[in-house]
PDB file of C-alpha atoms in Angstrom:
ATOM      1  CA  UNK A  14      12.320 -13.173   3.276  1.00  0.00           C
ATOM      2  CA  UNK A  15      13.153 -16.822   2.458  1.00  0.00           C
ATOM      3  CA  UNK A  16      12.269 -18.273   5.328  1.00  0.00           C
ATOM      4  CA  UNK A  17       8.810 -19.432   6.351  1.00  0.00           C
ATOM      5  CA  UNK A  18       6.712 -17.678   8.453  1.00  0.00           C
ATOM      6  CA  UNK A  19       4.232 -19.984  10.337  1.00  0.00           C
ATOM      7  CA  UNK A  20       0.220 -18.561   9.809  1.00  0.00           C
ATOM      8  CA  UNK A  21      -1.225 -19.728  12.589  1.00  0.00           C
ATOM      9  CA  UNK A  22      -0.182 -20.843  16.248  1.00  0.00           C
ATOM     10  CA  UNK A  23       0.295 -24.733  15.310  1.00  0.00           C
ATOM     11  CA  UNK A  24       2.999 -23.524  12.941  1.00  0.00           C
ATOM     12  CA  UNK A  25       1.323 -26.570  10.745  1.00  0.00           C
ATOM     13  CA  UNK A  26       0.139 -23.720   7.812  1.00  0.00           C
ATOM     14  CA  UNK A  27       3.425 -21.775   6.458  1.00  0.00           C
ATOM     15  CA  UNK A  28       3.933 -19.483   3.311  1.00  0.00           C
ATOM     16  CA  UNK A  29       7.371 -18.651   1.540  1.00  0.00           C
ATOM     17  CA  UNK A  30       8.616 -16.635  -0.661  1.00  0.00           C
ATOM     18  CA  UNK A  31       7.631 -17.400  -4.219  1.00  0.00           C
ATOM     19  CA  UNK A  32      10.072 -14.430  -6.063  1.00  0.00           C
ATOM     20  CA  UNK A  33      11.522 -11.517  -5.594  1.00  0.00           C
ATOM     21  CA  UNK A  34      11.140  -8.203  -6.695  1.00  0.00           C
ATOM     22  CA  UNK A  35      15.030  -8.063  -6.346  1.00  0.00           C
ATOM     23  CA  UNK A  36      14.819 -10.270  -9.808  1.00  0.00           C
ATOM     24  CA  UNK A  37      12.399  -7.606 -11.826  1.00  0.00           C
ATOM     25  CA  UNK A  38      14.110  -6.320 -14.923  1.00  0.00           C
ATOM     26  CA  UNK A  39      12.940  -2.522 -14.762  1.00  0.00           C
ATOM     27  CA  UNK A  40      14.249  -2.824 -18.599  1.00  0.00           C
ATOM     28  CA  UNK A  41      11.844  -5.145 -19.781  1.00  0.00           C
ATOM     29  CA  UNK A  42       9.188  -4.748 -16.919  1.00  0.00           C
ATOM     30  CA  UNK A  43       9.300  -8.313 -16.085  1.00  0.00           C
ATOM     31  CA  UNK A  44      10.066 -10.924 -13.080  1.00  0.00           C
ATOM     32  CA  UNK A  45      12.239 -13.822 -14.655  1.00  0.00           C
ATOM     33  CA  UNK A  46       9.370 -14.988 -17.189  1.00  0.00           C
ATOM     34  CA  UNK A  47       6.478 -13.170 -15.538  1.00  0.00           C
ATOM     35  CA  UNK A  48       4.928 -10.083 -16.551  1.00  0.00           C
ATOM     36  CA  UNK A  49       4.394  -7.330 -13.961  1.00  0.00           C
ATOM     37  CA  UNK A  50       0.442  -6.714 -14.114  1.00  0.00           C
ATOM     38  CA  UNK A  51      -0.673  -2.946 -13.373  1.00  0.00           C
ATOM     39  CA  UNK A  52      -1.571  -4.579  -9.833  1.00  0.00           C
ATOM     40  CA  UNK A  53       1.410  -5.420  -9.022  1.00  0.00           C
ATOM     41  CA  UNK A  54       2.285  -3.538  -6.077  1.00  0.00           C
ATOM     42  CA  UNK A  55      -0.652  -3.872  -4.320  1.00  0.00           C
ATOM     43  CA  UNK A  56      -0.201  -7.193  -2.731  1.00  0.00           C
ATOM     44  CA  UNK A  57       1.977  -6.091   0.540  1.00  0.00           C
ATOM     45  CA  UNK A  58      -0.541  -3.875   1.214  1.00  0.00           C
ATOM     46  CA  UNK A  59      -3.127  -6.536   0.838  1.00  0.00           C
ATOM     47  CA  UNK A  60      -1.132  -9.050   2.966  1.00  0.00           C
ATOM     48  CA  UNK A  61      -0.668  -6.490   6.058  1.00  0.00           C
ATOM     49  CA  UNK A  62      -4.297  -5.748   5.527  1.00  0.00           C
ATOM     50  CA  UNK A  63      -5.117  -9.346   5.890  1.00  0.00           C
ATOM     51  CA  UNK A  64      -2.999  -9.891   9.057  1.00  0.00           C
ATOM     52  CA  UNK A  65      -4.009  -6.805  10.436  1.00  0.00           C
ATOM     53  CA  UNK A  66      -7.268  -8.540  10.404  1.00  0.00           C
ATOM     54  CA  UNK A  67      -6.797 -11.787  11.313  1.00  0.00           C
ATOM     55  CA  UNK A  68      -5.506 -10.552  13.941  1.00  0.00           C
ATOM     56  CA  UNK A  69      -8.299  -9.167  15.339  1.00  0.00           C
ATOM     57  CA  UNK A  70      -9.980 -12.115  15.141  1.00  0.00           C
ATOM     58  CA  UNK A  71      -7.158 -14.628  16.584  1.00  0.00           C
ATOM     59  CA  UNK A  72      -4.529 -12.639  18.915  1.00  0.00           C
ATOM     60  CA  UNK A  73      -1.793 -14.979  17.984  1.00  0.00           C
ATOM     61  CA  UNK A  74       1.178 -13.864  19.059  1.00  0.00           C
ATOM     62  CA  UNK A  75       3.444 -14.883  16.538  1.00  0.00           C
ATOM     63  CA  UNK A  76       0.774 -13.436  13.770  1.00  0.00           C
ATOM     64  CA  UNK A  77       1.769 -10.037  15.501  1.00  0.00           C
ATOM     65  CA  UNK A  78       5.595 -10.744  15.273  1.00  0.00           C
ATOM     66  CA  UNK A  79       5.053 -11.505  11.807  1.00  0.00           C
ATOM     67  CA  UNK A  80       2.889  -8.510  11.436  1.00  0.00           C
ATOM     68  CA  UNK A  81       5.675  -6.209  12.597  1.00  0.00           C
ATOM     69  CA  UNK A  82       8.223  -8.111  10.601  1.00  0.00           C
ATOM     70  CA  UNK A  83       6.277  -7.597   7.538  1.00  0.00           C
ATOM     71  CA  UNK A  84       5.173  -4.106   8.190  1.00  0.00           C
ATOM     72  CA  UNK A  85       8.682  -2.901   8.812  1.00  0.00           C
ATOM     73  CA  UNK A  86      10.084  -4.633   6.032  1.00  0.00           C
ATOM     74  CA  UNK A  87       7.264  -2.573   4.079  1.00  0.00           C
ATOM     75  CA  UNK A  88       8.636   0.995   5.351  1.00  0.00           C
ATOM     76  CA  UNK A  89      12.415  -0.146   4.737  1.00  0.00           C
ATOM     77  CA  UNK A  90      11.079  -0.617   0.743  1.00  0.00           C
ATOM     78  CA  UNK A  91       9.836   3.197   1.428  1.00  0.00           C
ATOM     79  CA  UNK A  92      11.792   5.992  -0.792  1.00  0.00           C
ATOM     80  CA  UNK A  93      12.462   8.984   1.470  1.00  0.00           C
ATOM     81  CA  UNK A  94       9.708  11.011  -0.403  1.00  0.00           C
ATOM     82  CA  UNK A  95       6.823   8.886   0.179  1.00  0.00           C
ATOM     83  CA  UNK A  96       6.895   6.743  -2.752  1.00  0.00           C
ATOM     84  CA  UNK A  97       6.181   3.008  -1.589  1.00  0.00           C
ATOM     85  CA  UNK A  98       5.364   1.565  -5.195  1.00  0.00           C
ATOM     86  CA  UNK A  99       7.600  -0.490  -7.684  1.00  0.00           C
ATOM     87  CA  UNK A 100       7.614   2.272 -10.936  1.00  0.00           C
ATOM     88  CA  UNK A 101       9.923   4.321 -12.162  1.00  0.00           C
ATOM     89  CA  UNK A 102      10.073   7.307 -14.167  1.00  0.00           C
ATOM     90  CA  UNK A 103       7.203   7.678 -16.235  1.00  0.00           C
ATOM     91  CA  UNK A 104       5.238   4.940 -15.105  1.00  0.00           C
ATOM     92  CA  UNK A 105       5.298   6.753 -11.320  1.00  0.00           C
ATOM     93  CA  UNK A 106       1.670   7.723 -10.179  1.00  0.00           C
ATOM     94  CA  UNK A 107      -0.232   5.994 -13.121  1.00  0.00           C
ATOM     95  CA  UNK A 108       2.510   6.490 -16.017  1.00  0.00           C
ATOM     96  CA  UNK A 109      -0.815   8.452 -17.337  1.00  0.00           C
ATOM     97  CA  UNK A 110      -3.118   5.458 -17.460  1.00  0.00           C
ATOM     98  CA  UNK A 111      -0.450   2.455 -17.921  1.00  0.00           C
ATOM     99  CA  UNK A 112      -0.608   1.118 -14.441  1.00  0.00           C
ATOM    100  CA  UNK A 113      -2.526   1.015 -11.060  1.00  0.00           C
ATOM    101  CA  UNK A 114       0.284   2.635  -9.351  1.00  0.00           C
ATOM    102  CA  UNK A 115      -2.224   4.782  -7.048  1.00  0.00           C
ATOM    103  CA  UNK A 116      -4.219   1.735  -6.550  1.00  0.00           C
ATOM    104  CA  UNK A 117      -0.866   0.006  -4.921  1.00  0.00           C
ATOM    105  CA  UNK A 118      -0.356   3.053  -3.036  1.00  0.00           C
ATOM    106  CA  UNK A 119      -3.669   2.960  -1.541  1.00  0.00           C
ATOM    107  CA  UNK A 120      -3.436  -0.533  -0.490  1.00  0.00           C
ATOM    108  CA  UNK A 121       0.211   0.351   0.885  1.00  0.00           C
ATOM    109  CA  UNK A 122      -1.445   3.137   2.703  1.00  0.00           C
ATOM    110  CA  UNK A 123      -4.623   0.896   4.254  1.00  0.00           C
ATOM    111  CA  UNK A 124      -2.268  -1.686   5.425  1.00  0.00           C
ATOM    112  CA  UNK A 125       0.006   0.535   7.126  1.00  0.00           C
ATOM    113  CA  UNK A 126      -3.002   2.208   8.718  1.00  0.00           C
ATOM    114  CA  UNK A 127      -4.470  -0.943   9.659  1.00  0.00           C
ATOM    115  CA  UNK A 128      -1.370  -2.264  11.072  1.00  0.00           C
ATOM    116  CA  UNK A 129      -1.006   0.880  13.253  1.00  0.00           C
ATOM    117  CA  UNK A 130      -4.350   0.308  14.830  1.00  0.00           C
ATOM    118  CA  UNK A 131      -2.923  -3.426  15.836  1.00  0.00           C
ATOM    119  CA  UNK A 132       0.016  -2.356  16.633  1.00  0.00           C
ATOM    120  CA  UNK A 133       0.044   0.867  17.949  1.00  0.00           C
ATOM    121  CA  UNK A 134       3.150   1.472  16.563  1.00  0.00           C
ATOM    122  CA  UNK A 135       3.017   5.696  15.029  1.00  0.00           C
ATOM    123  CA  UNK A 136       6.080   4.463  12.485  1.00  0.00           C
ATOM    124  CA  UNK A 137       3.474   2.452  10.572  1.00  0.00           C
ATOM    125  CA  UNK A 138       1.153   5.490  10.841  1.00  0.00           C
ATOM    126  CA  UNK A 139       4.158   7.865   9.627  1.00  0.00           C
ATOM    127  CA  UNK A 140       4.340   5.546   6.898  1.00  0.00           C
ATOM    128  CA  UNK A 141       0.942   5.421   5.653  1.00  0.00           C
ATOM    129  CA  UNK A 142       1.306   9.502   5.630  1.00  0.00           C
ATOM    130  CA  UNK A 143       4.127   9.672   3.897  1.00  0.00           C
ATOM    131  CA  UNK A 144       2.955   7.737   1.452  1.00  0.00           C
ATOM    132  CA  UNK A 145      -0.154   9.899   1.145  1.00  0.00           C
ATOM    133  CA  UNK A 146       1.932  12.971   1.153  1.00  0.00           C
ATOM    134  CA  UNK A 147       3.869  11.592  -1.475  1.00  0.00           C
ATOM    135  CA  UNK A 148       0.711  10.713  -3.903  1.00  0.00           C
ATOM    136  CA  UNK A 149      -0.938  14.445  -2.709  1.00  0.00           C
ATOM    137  CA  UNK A 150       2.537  15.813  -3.552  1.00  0.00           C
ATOM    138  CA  UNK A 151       2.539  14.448  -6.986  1.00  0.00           C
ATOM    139  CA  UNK A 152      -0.919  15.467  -8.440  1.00  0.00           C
ATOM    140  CA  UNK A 153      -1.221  18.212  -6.642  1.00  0.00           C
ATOM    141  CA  UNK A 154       2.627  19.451  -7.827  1.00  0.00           C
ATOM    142  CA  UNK A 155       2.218  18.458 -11.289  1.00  0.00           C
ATOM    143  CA  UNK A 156      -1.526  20.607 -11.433  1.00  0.00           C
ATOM    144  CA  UNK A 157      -2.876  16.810 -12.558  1.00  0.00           C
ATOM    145  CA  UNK A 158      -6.379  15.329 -12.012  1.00  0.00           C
ATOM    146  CA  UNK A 159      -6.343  11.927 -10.179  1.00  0.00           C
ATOM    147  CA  UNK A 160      -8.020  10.344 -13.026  1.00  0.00           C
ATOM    148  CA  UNK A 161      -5.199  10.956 -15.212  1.00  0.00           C
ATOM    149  CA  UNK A 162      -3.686   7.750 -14.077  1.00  0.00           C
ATOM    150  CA  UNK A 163      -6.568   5.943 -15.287  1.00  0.00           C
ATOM    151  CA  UNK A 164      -7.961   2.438 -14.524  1.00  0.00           C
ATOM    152  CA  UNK A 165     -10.220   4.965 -12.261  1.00  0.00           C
ATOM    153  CA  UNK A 166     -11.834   2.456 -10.689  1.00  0.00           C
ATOM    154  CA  UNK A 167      -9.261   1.252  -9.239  1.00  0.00           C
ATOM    155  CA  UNK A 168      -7.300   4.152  -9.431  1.00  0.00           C
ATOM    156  CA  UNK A 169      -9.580   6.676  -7.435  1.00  0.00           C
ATOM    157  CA  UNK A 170      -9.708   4.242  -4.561  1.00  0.00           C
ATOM    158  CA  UNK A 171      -6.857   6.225  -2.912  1.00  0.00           C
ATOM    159  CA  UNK A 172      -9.888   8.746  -1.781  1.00  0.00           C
ATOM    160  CA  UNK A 173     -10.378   6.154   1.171  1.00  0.00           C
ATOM    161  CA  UNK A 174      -7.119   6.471   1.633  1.00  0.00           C
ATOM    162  CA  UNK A 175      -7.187   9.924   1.638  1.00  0.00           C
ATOM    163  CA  UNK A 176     -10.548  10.035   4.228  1.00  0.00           C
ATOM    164  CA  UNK A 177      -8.974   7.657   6.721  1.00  0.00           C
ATOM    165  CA  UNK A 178      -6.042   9.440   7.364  1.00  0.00           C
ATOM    166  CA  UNK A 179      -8.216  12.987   7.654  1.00  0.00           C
ATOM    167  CA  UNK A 180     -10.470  10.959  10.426  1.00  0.00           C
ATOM    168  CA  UNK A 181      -6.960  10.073  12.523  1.00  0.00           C
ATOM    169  CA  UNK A 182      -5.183  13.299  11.877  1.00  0.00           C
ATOM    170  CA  UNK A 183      -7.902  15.867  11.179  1.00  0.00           C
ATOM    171  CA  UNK A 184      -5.361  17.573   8.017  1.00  0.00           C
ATOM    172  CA  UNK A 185      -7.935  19.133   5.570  1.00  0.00           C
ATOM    173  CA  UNK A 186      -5.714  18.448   2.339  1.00  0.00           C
ATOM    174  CA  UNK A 187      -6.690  14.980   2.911  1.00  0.00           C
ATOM    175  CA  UNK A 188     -10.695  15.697   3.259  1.00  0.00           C
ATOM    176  CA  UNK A 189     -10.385  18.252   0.583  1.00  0.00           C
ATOM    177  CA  UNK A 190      -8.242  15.355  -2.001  1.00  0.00           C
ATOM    178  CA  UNK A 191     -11.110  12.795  -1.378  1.00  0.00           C
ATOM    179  CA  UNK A 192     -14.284  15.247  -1.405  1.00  0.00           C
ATOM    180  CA  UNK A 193     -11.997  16.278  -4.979  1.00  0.00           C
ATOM    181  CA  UNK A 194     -11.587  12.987  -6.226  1.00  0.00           C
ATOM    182  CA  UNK A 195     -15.497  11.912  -5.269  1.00  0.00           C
ATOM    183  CA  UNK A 196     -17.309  14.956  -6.216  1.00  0.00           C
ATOM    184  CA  UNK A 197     -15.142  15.864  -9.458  1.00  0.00           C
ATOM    185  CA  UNK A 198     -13.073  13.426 -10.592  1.00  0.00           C
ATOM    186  CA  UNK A 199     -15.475   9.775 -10.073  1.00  0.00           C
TER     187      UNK A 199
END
């Protein structure tokens, strides 16, 4: 959003809103002069990674506001399918090695998860899944390797992904994606 959001408790640190993916040019793949890099996408998964964190190590309370804020704004940018990333069409799930798509997922996916485990909120939870379902969906729909979208070691990251969400909900498709992706694909 454009307003700041204070950091810490003294409200003396804040951060704002730098651009917007509202301003990205899907035509030209660009944010008003900027370039999207393949990596794109995987800084709001980063970010509620990083609070999730911090919070654990300072219980500020308006961290956690700021936290939920953040995390629900992060499921609103959710498609109904899953899909939290910023392709389209072809460049979806890798675009077959032109982006780090997966890699954004996975982040997407680790900061939800992490930000249930603050929060104890299932929505973020929900979100992570569906977000995992959506990225199982696709490879698994499409008969496609997880290494076809390349940059594998970035890529293939989304078998942690994959194994955290088998150790909270105990689904096999998510054990048998990572062991997949570890054993056959890395």
């Amino acid at each position: 959003g454009k307003q700041p959001l204070p950091v810490n408790g003294n409200g003396n640190q804040k951060f704002t809103e730098t651009f917007s993916v509202d301003r990205v040019s899907t035509s030209a793949n660009k944010v008003d002069d900027y370039e999207i890099f393949p990596w794109y996408g995987e800084f709001a998964g980063k970010i509620l990674t990083g609070m999730a964190y911090m919070y654990r190590v300072d219980k500020n309370e308006e961290l956690f506001k700021a936290g939920n804020r953040f995390a629900d704004a992060l499921l609103n940018a959710q498609n109904d399918d899953g899909y939290i990333g910023i392709y389209t069409g072809m460049g979806v799930m890798g675009g077959n090695g032109s982006n780090w798509d997966l890699w954004n997922h996975y982040h997407a996916i680790y900061g939800l998860y992490q930000w249930y485990q603050i929060s104890g909120s299932e929505k973020y939870l929900n979100g992570a899944i569906a977000a995992a379902d959506f990225v199982y969906r696709w490879f698994s729909g499409n008969n496609k390797q997880y290494s076809s979208a390349g940059s594998q070691s970035m890529n293939l990251a989304i078998s942690h992904g994959f194994a955290i969400l088998y150790k909270e909900t105990k689904n096999e498709k998510y054990l048998n994606a990572a062991k997949s992706i570890v054993l056959t694909e890395w």
